[in-house]
PDB file of C-alpha atoms in Angstrom:
ATOM      1  CA  UNK A   1       6.275  -1.036 -19.876  1.00  0.00           C
ATOM      2  CA  UNK A   2       4.527  -2.924 -16.893  1.00  0.00           C
ATOM      3  CA  UNK A   3       1.588  -1.124 -15.435  1.00  0.00           C
ATOM      4  CA  UNK A   4      -1.467  -1.324 -13.289  1.00  0.00           C
ATOM      5  CA  UNK A   5      -4.408   0.604 -14.667  1.00  0.00           C
ATOM      6  CA  UNK A   6      -7.469   1.568 -13.092  1.00  0.00           C
ATOM      7  CA  UNK A   7     -10.411   3.814 -14.300  1.00  0.00           C
ATOM      8  CA  UNK A   8     -12.248   5.864 -13.634  1.00  0.00           C
ATOM      9  CA  UNK A   9      -9.717   7.527 -11.800  1.00  0.00           C
ATOM     10  CA  UNK A  10     -12.217   9.919 -10.245  1.00  0.00           C
ATOM     11  CA  UNK A  11     -15.807   9.366  -9.907  1.00  0.00           C
ATOM     12  CA  UNK A  12     -18.879  11.210  -7.884  1.00  0.00           C
ATOM     13  CA  UNK A  13     -22.176   9.187  -7.495  1.00  0.00           C
ATOM     14  CA  UNK A  14     -24.980   9.298  -5.603  1.00  0.00           C
ATOM     15  CA  UNK A  15     -25.944   6.800  -3.151  1.00  0.00           C
ATOM     16  CA  UNK A  16     -26.940   3.461  -4.106  1.00  0.00           C
ATOM     17  CA  UNK A  17     -26.095   3.636  -8.064  1.00  0.00           C
ATOM     18  CA  UNK A  18     -23.956   0.287  -8.757  1.00  0.00           C
ATOM     19  CA  UNK A  19     -20.591   1.092 -10.182  1.00  0.00           C
ATOM     20  CA  UNK A  20     -17.606  -1.000 -11.163  1.00  0.00           C
ATOM     21  CA  UNK A  21     -13.886   0.298 -11.049  1.00  0.00           C
ATOM     22  CA  UNK A  22     -11.612  -1.767 -13.526  1.00  0.00           C
ATOM     23  CA  UNK A  23      -8.376  -2.742 -12.695  1.00  0.00           C
ATOM     24  CA  UNK A  24      -5.490  -4.452 -15.051  1.00  0.00           C
ATOM     25  CA  UNK A  25      -2.285  -5.597 -15.516  1.00  0.00           C
ATOM     26  CA  UNK A  26       0.067  -6.513 -18.408  1.00  0.00           C
ATOM     27  CA  UNK A  27       2.763  -7.831 -15.524  1.00  0.00           C
ATOM     28  CA  UNK A  28       1.433 -11.564 -15.426  1.00  0.00           C
ATOM     29  CA  UNK A  29       1.199 -12.016 -11.809  1.00  0.00           C
ATOM     30  CA  UNK A  30      -1.416 -14.038 -10.092  1.00  0.00           C
ATOM     31  CA  UNK A  31      -1.778 -11.735  -6.772  1.00  0.00           C
ATOM     32  CA  UNK A  32      -3.874  -8.614  -7.140  1.00  0.00           C
ATOM     33  CA  UNK A  33      -5.600  -6.761  -4.477  1.00  0.00           C
ATOM     34  CA  UNK A  34      -7.845  -3.698  -3.661  1.00  0.00           C
ATOM     35  CA  UNK A  35      -7.325  -1.077  -0.905  1.00  0.00           C
ATOM     36  CA  UNK A  36      -8.821   2.029   0.230  1.00  0.00           C
ATOM     37  CA  UNK A  37      -7.209   4.691   1.804  1.00  0.00           C
ATOM     38  CA  UNK A  38      -8.504   7.142   4.016  1.00  0.00           C
ATOM     39  CA  UNK A  39      -7.202  10.094   5.731  1.00  0.00           C
ATOM     40  CA  UNK A  40      -6.108   8.528   9.643  1.00  0.00           C
ATOM     41  CA  UNK A  41      -6.696   4.954   8.865  1.00  0.00           C
ATOM     42  CA  UNK A  42      -3.804   4.511   6.242  1.00  0.00           C
ATOM     43  CA  UNK A  43      -4.342   1.781   3.889  1.00  0.00           C
ATOM     44  CA  UNK A  44      -7.061  -1.215   4.560  1.00  0.00           C
ATOM     45  CA  UNK A  45      -7.515  -4.194   2.196  1.00  0.00           C
ATOM     46  CA  UNK A  46     -10.892  -4.652   1.014  1.00  0.00           C
ATOM     47  CA  UNK A  47     -10.185  -7.836  -1.071  1.00  0.00           C
ATOM     48  CA  UNK A  48      -7.587  -9.797  -2.240  1.00  0.00           C
ATOM     49  CA  UNK A  49      -7.029 -12.892  -5.355  1.00  0.00           C
ATOM     50  CA  UNK A  50      -4.720 -15.346  -5.036  1.00  0.00           C
ATOM     51  CA  UNK A  51      -5.511 -16.319  -9.074  1.00  0.00           C
ATOM     52  CA  UNK A  52      -8.084 -17.137 -11.420  1.00  0.00           C
ATOM     53  CA  UNK A  53     -11.498 -17.626 -10.068  1.00  0.00           C
ATOM     54  CA  UNK A  54      -9.609 -17.505  -6.020  1.00  0.00           C
ATOM     55  CA  UNK A  55     -10.674 -14.132  -4.031  1.00  0.00           C
ATOM     56  CA  UNK A  56     -11.067 -13.681  -0.223  1.00  0.00           C
ATOM     57  CA  UNK A  57     -11.989 -10.613   1.837  1.00  0.00           C
ATOM     58  CA  UNK A  58      -9.395  -8.681   3.239  1.00  0.00           C
ATOM     59  CA  UNK A  59      -9.870  -6.236   6.369  1.00  0.00           C
ATOM     60  CA  UNK A  60     -12.918  -4.209   5.030  1.00  0.00           C
ATOM     61  CA  UNK A  61     -15.223  -6.201   2.778  1.00  0.00           C
ATOM     62  CA  UNK A  62     -18.549  -5.178   3.625  1.00  0.00           C
ATOM     63  CA  UNK A  63     -20.057  -3.289   0.496  1.00  0.00           C
ATOM     64  CA  UNK A  64     -17.871  -4.564  -2.460  1.00  0.00           C
ATOM     65  CA  UNK A  65     -17.859  -7.713  -4.405  1.00  0.00           C
ATOM     66  CA  UNK A  66     -14.813  -8.504  -6.866  1.00  0.00           C
ATOM     67  CA  UNK A  67     -14.615 -11.162  -9.348  1.00  0.00           C
ATOM     68  CA  UNK A  68     -11.319 -12.912 -11.268  1.00  0.00           C
ATOM     69  CA  UNK A  69     -12.402 -14.596 -14.411  1.00  0.00           C
ATOM     70  CA  UNK A  70      -8.764 -13.771 -16.078  1.00  0.00           C
ATOM     71  CA  UNK A  71      -5.616 -13.186 -14.933  1.00  0.00           C
ATOM     72  CA  UNK A  72      -5.053  -9.874 -16.024  1.00  0.00           C
ATOM     73  CA  UNK A  73      -8.346  -8.103 -14.632  1.00  0.00           C
ATOM     74  CA  UNK A  74      -9.596  -7.705 -10.831  1.00  0.00           C
ATOM     75  CA  UNK A  75     -12.948  -5.444 -11.102  1.00  0.00           C
ATOM     76  CA  UNK A  76     -13.957  -4.021  -7.751  1.00  0.00           C
ATOM     77  CA  UNK A  77     -17.914  -3.167  -7.634  1.00  0.00           C
ATOM     78  CA  UNK A  78     -19.850  -1.773  -5.565  1.00  0.00           C
ATOM     79  CA  UNK A  79     -23.480  -2.746  -5.771  1.00  0.00           C
ATOM     80  CA  UNK A  80     -24.896  -0.315  -3.860  1.00  0.00           C
ATOM     81  CA  UNK A  81     -22.420   2.863  -2.520  1.00  0.00           C
ATOM     82  CA  UNK A  82     -23.259   4.806   0.503  1.00  0.00           C
ATOM     83  CA  UNK A  83     -21.592   7.971   1.699  1.00  0.00           C
ATOM     84  CA  UNK A  84     -18.901   6.148   3.706  1.00  0.00           C
ATOM     85  CA  UNK A  85     -17.184   4.273   0.852  1.00  0.00           C
ATOM     86  CA  UNK A  86     -16.037   7.715  -0.446  1.00  0.00           C
ATOM     87  CA  UNK A  87     -12.457   7.029  -0.249  1.00  0.00           C
ATOM     88  CA  UNK A  88      -9.313   6.634  -2.597  1.00  0.00           C
ATOM     89  CA  UNK A  89      -8.995   3.317  -4.024  1.00  0.00           C
ATOM     90  CA  UNK A  90      -5.897   1.705  -5.090  1.00  0.00           C
ATOM     91  CA  UNK A  91      -5.579  -1.815  -7.054  1.00  0.00           C
ATOM     92  CA  UNK A  92      -2.170  -3.829  -6.413  1.00  0.00           C
ATOM     93  CA  UNK A  93      -0.366  -6.240  -8.112  1.00  0.00           C
ATOM     94  CA  UNK A  94       1.994  -8.420  -6.049  1.00  0.00           C
ATOM     95  CA  UNK A  95       5.648 -10.218  -7.399  1.00  0.00           C
ATOM     96  CA  UNK A  96       5.352 -12.799  -5.014  1.00  0.00           C
ATOM     97  CA  UNK A  97       9.126 -14.024  -5.601  1.00  0.00           C
ATOM     98  CA  UNK A  98      10.199 -10.333  -4.213  1.00  0.00           C
ATOM     99  CA  UNK A  99       7.210  -9.373  -2.515  1.00  0.00           C
ATOM    100  CA  UNK A 100       7.240  -6.057  -4.047  1.00  0.00           C
ATOM    101  CA  UNK A 101       3.808  -4.639  -4.645  1.00  0.00           C
ATOM    102  CA  UNK A 102       2.670  -2.431  -7.644  1.00  0.00           C
ATOM    103  CA  UNK A 103      -0.213   0.135  -7.138  1.00  0.00           C
ATOM    104  CA  UNK A 104      -2.276   1.545  -9.857  1.00  0.00           C
ATOM    105  CA  UNK A 105      -2.883   5.048 -10.019  1.00  0.00           C
ATOM    106  CA  UNK A 106      -5.622   5.563  -7.648  1.00  0.00           C
ATOM    107  CA  UNK A 107      -9.229   6.069  -7.923  1.00  0.00           C
ATOM    108  CA  UNK A 108     -11.082   9.130  -5.935  1.00  0.00           C
ATOM    109  CA  UNK A 109     -14.770   8.048  -5.332  1.00  0.00           C
ATOM    110  CA  UNK A 110     -17.107  10.439  -4.147  1.00  0.00           C
ATOM    111  CA  UNK A 111     -20.540   9.150  -3.194  1.00  0.00           C
ATOM    112  CA  UNK A 112     -23.370  12.069  -2.163  1.00  0.00           C
TER     113      UNK A 112
ATOM    114  CA  UNK B   1      -1.788  -3.711  20.084  1.00  0.00           C
ATOM    115  CA  UNK B   2      -1.687  -1.875  16.494  1.00  0.00           C
ATOM    116  CA  UNK B   3      -0.281  -4.629  14.018  1.00  0.00           C
ATOM    117  CA  UNK B   4       1.795  -1.775  12.524  1.00  0.00           C
ATOM    118  CA  UNK B   5       2.452   1.516  14.257  1.00  0.00           C
ATOM    119  CA  UNK B   6       4.141   4.579  12.950  1.00  0.00           C
ATOM    120  CA  UNK B   7       4.534   7.881  14.178  1.00  0.00           C
ATOM    121  CA  UNK B   8       2.467  10.093  12.098  1.00  0.00           C
ATOM    122  CA  UNK B   9       4.538  13.100  12.210  1.00  0.00           C
ATOM    123  CA  UNK B  10       4.284  15.698  10.372  1.00  0.00           C
ATOM    124  CA  UNK B  11       8.391  15.858  10.768  1.00  0.00           C
ATOM    125  CA  UNK B  12       9.504  19.095   9.693  1.00  0.00           C
ATOM    126  CA  UNK B  13      13.468  19.218   8.729  1.00  0.00           C
ATOM    127  CA  UNK B  14      15.532  21.374   6.761  1.00  0.00           C
ATOM    128  CA  UNK B  15      17.532  20.704   3.702  1.00  0.00           C
ATOM    129  CA  UNK B  16      20.490  18.556   4.732  1.00  0.00           C
ATOM    130  CA  UNK B  17      19.031  17.279   7.653  1.00  0.00           C
ATOM    131  CA  UNK B  18      19.006  13.717   8.731  1.00  0.00           C
ATOM    132  CA  UNK B  19      15.937  12.360  10.048  1.00  0.00           C
ATOM    133  CA  UNK B  20      15.106   8.655  11.351  1.00  0.00           C
ATOM    134  CA  UNK B  21      11.632   7.170  11.546  1.00  0.00           C
ATOM    135  CA  UNK B  22      10.762   4.228  13.111  1.00  0.00           C
ATOM    136  CA  UNK B  23       8.084   1.357  13.010  1.00  0.00           C
ATOM    137  CA  UNK B  24       6.996  -1.223  15.026  1.00  0.00           C
ATOM    138  CA  UNK B  25       5.307  -4.470  14.275  1.00  0.00           C
ATOM    139  CA  UNK B  26       3.408  -6.947  17.016  1.00  0.00           C
ATOM    140  CA  UNK B  27       3.583  -9.877  15.114  1.00  0.00           C
ATOM    141  CA  UNK B  28       6.670 -11.424  16.222  1.00  0.00           C
ATOM    142  CA  UNK B  29       6.661 -13.978  13.432  1.00  0.00           C
ATOM    143  CA  UNK B  30       6.662 -11.364  10.734  1.00  0.00           C
ATOM    144  CA  UNK B  31       9.117 -12.216   7.637  1.00  0.00           C
ATOM    145  CA  UNK B  32       9.322  -9.595   5.340  1.00  0.00           C
ATOM    146  CA  UNK B  33       9.594  -5.888   5.791  1.00  0.00           C
ATOM    147  CA  UNK B  34       9.517  -3.152   3.481  1.00  0.00           C
ATOM    148  CA  UNK B  35       9.417   1.024   3.240  1.00  0.00           C
ATOM    149  CA  UNK B  36       7.167   2.516   0.889  1.00  0.00           C
ATOM    150  CA  UNK B  37       6.868   6.083  -0.537  1.00  0.00           C
ATOM    151  CA  UNK B  38       3.655   7.670  -1.055  1.00  0.00           C
ATOM    152  CA  UNK B  39       3.818  11.459  -2.927  1.00  0.00           C
ATOM    153  CA  UNK B  40       0.498  13.686  -2.256  1.00  0.00           C
ATOM    154  CA  UNK B  41      -2.279  12.016  -4.169  1.00  0.00           C
ATOM    155  CA  UNK B  42      -0.166   9.293  -5.479  1.00  0.00           C
ATOM    156  CA  UNK B  43       0.048   5.497  -5.643  1.00  0.00           C
ATOM    157  CA  UNK B  44       2.514   4.018  -3.160  1.00  0.00           C
ATOM    158  CA  UNK B  45       5.897   2.991  -4.530  1.00  0.00           C
ATOM    159  CA  UNK B  46       8.403   0.672  -3.036  1.00  0.00           C
ATOM    160  CA  UNK B  47      11.178   2.550  -1.321  1.00  0.00           C
ATOM    161  CA  UNK B  48      13.654  -0.352   0.001  1.00  0.00           C
ATOM    162  CA  UNK B  49      13.048  -3.435   1.229  1.00  0.00           C
ATOM    163  CA  UNK B  50      14.553  -4.319   4.591  1.00  0.00           C
ATOM    164  CA  UNK B  51      17.116  -7.010   5.622  1.00  0.00           C
ATOM    165  CA  UNK B  52      17.862  -8.358   8.807  1.00  0.00           C
ATOM    166  CA  UNK B  53      21.156  -7.235   8.403  1.00  0.00           C
ATOM    167  CA  UNK B  54      20.360  -3.721   7.317  1.00  0.00           C
ATOM    168  CA  UNK B  55      20.773  -2.277   3.818  1.00  0.00           C
ATOM    169  CA  UNK B  56      21.889   1.006   2.438  1.00  0.00           C
ATOM    170  CA  UNK B  57      20.573   2.788  -0.956  1.00  0.00           C
ATOM    171  CA  UNK B  58      22.496   6.361  -1.469  1.00  0.00           C
ATOM    172  CA  UNK B  59      21.403   7.963   1.332  1.00  0.00           C
ATOM    173  CA  UNK B  60      18.879   5.925   2.927  1.00  0.00           C
ATOM    174  CA  UNK B  61      19.325   3.445   5.116  1.00  0.00           C
ATOM    175  CA  UNK B  62      17.347   0.497   6.739  1.00  0.00           C
ATOM    176  CA  UNK B  63      17.450  -1.697   9.410  1.00  0.00           C
ATOM    177  CA  UNK B  64      15.464  -4.217  11.346  1.00  0.00           C
ATOM    178  CA  UNK B  65      15.545  -5.390  15.256  1.00  0.00           C
ATOM    179  CA  UNK B  66      13.911  -8.615  15.383  1.00  0.00           C
ATOM    180  CA  UNK B  67      14.335  -8.190  18.989  1.00  0.00           C
ATOM    181  CA  UNK B  68      12.469  -5.227  19.751  1.00  0.00           C
ATOM    182  CA  UNK B  69      10.202  -5.846  17.137  1.00  0.00           C
ATOM    183  CA  UNK B  70      11.074  -2.612  15.023  1.00  0.00           C
ATOM    184  CA  UNK B  71      12.248  -1.379  11.763  1.00  0.00           C
ATOM    185  CA  UNK B  72      13.685   1.718  11.312  1.00  0.00           C
ATOM    186  CA  UNK B  73      14.470   4.265   7.761  1.00  0.00           C
ATOM    187  CA  UNK B  74      17.541   6.771   8.017  1.00  0.00           C
ATOM    188  CA  UNK B  75      17.534   9.816   5.473  1.00  0.00           C
ATOM    189  CA  UNK B  76      20.609  11.273   5.180  1.00  0.00           C
ATOM    190  CA  UNK B  77      21.531  15.030   3.499  1.00  0.00           C
ATOM    191  CA  UNK B  78      17.673  15.320   3.114  1.00  0.00           C
ATOM    192  CA  UNK B  79      16.309  17.030  -0.068  1.00  0.00           C
ATOM    193  CA  UNK B  80      13.042  18.863  -1.044  1.00  0.00           C
ATOM    194  CA  UNK B  81      12.314  15.570  -3.185  1.00  0.00           C
ATOM    195  CA  UNK B  82      12.373  13.344  -0.332  1.00  0.00           C
ATOM    196  CA  UNK B  83       8.996  15.206   1.089  1.00  0.00           C
ATOM    197  CA  UNK B  84       6.402  12.572   1.113  1.00  0.00           C
ATOM    198  CA  UNK B  85       4.624  10.354   3.587  1.00  0.00           C
ATOM    199  CA  UNK B  86       6.879   6.836   4.257  1.00  0.00           C
ATOM    200  CA  UNK B  87       5.127   3.757   4.805  1.00  0.00           C
ATOM    201  CA  UNK B  88       5.659   0.803   6.768  1.00  0.00           C
ATOM    202  CA  UNK B  89       5.024  -2.365   5.477  1.00  0.00           C
ATOM    203  CA  UNK B  90       5.264  -5.781   7.241  1.00  0.00           C
ATOM    204  CA  UNK B  91       4.448  -9.279   5.583  1.00  0.00           C
ATOM    205  CA  UNK B  92       3.597 -12.040   8.228  1.00  0.00           C
ATOM    206  CA  UNK B  93       5.045 -15.795   8.298  1.00  0.00           C
ATOM    207  CA  UNK B  94       4.560 -17.861   5.593  1.00  0.00           C
ATOM    208  CA  UNK B  95       0.758 -18.914   5.408  1.00  0.00           C
ATOM    209  CA  UNK B  96      -2.118 -18.587   3.350  1.00  0.00           C
ATOM    210  CA  UNK B  97      -2.222 -14.939   3.496  1.00  0.00           C
ATOM    211  CA  UNK B  98       1.635 -14.650   3.396  1.00  0.00           C
ATOM    212  CA  UNK B  99       0.989 -11.997   0.948  1.00  0.00           C
ATOM    213  CA  UNK B 100      -1.167 -10.031   2.862  1.00  0.00           C
ATOM    214  CA  UNK B 101       0.779  -6.876   3.563  1.00  0.00           C
ATOM    215  CA  UNK B 102       0.147  -4.770   6.749  1.00  0.00           C
ATOM    216  CA  UNK B 103       0.748  -1.141   6.043  1.00  0.00           C
ATOM    217  CA  UNK B 104       1.081   1.229   8.677  1.00  0.00           C
ATOM    218  CA  UNK B 105      -0.338   4.622   8.595  1.00  0.00           C
ATOM    219  CA  UNK B 106       2.554   6.333   7.642  1.00  0.00           C
ATOM    220  CA  UNK B 107       4.952   9.112   8.532  1.00  0.00           C
ATOM    221  CA  UNK B 108       4.487  12.251   6.893  1.00  0.00           C
ATOM    222  CA  UNK B 109       8.198  14.120   5.856  1.00  0.00           C
ATOM    223  CA  UNK B 110       8.588  17.807   4.912  1.00  0.00           C
ATOM    224  CA  UNK B 111      11.760  18.946   3.969  1.00  0.00           C
ATOM    225  CA  UNK B 112      12.418  22.679   4.000  1.00  0.00           C
ATOM    226  CA  UNK B 113      14.333  24.751   2.522  1.00  0.00           C
TER     227      UNK B 113
END
């Protein structure tokens, strides 16, 4: 079954404590993205990756890092989380042939 | 002007009603258009693509008006299970960022018994 998985699904942490949200896909697609979703602001792209070792900033990259060392994984790193990063995060994989985007189940992050 | 705009709703409609949503986009060179559905606290999922000639999938009809730069989604015979947020998605013209989808903020639909 084609899947995009994210871990953890829920996380409560404190300001400044580094954290990583993992994203993994078994669909063999090159293009992956991270989004955050906030009430009234919709989905906003944080970073994207067009292939291994190729990443670029989206619309709201400040405070985040990503890496793409292998095709299937695209972790999102918050080096020093702050309360304004409390949000619902989605990893997504794009099928570039059909331009369809498949989302992971989401990670609800709370930074105290 | 925002890139993709949708009426946030909520649209509260009775079962069996017909409801339509519009979505306007600002980039006239946009090439691909989609409607996604998002249930509460869940991930968005593709509902249907929007083709220039318009397309239909059961009770759902999507249309594109390039001259006026909007897409629409029509739902006929609404079911309780149609209650969700509907996101309009636009992909710009080809180029380095051509796979960067731009999402509208969504229109919330509640179908009432």
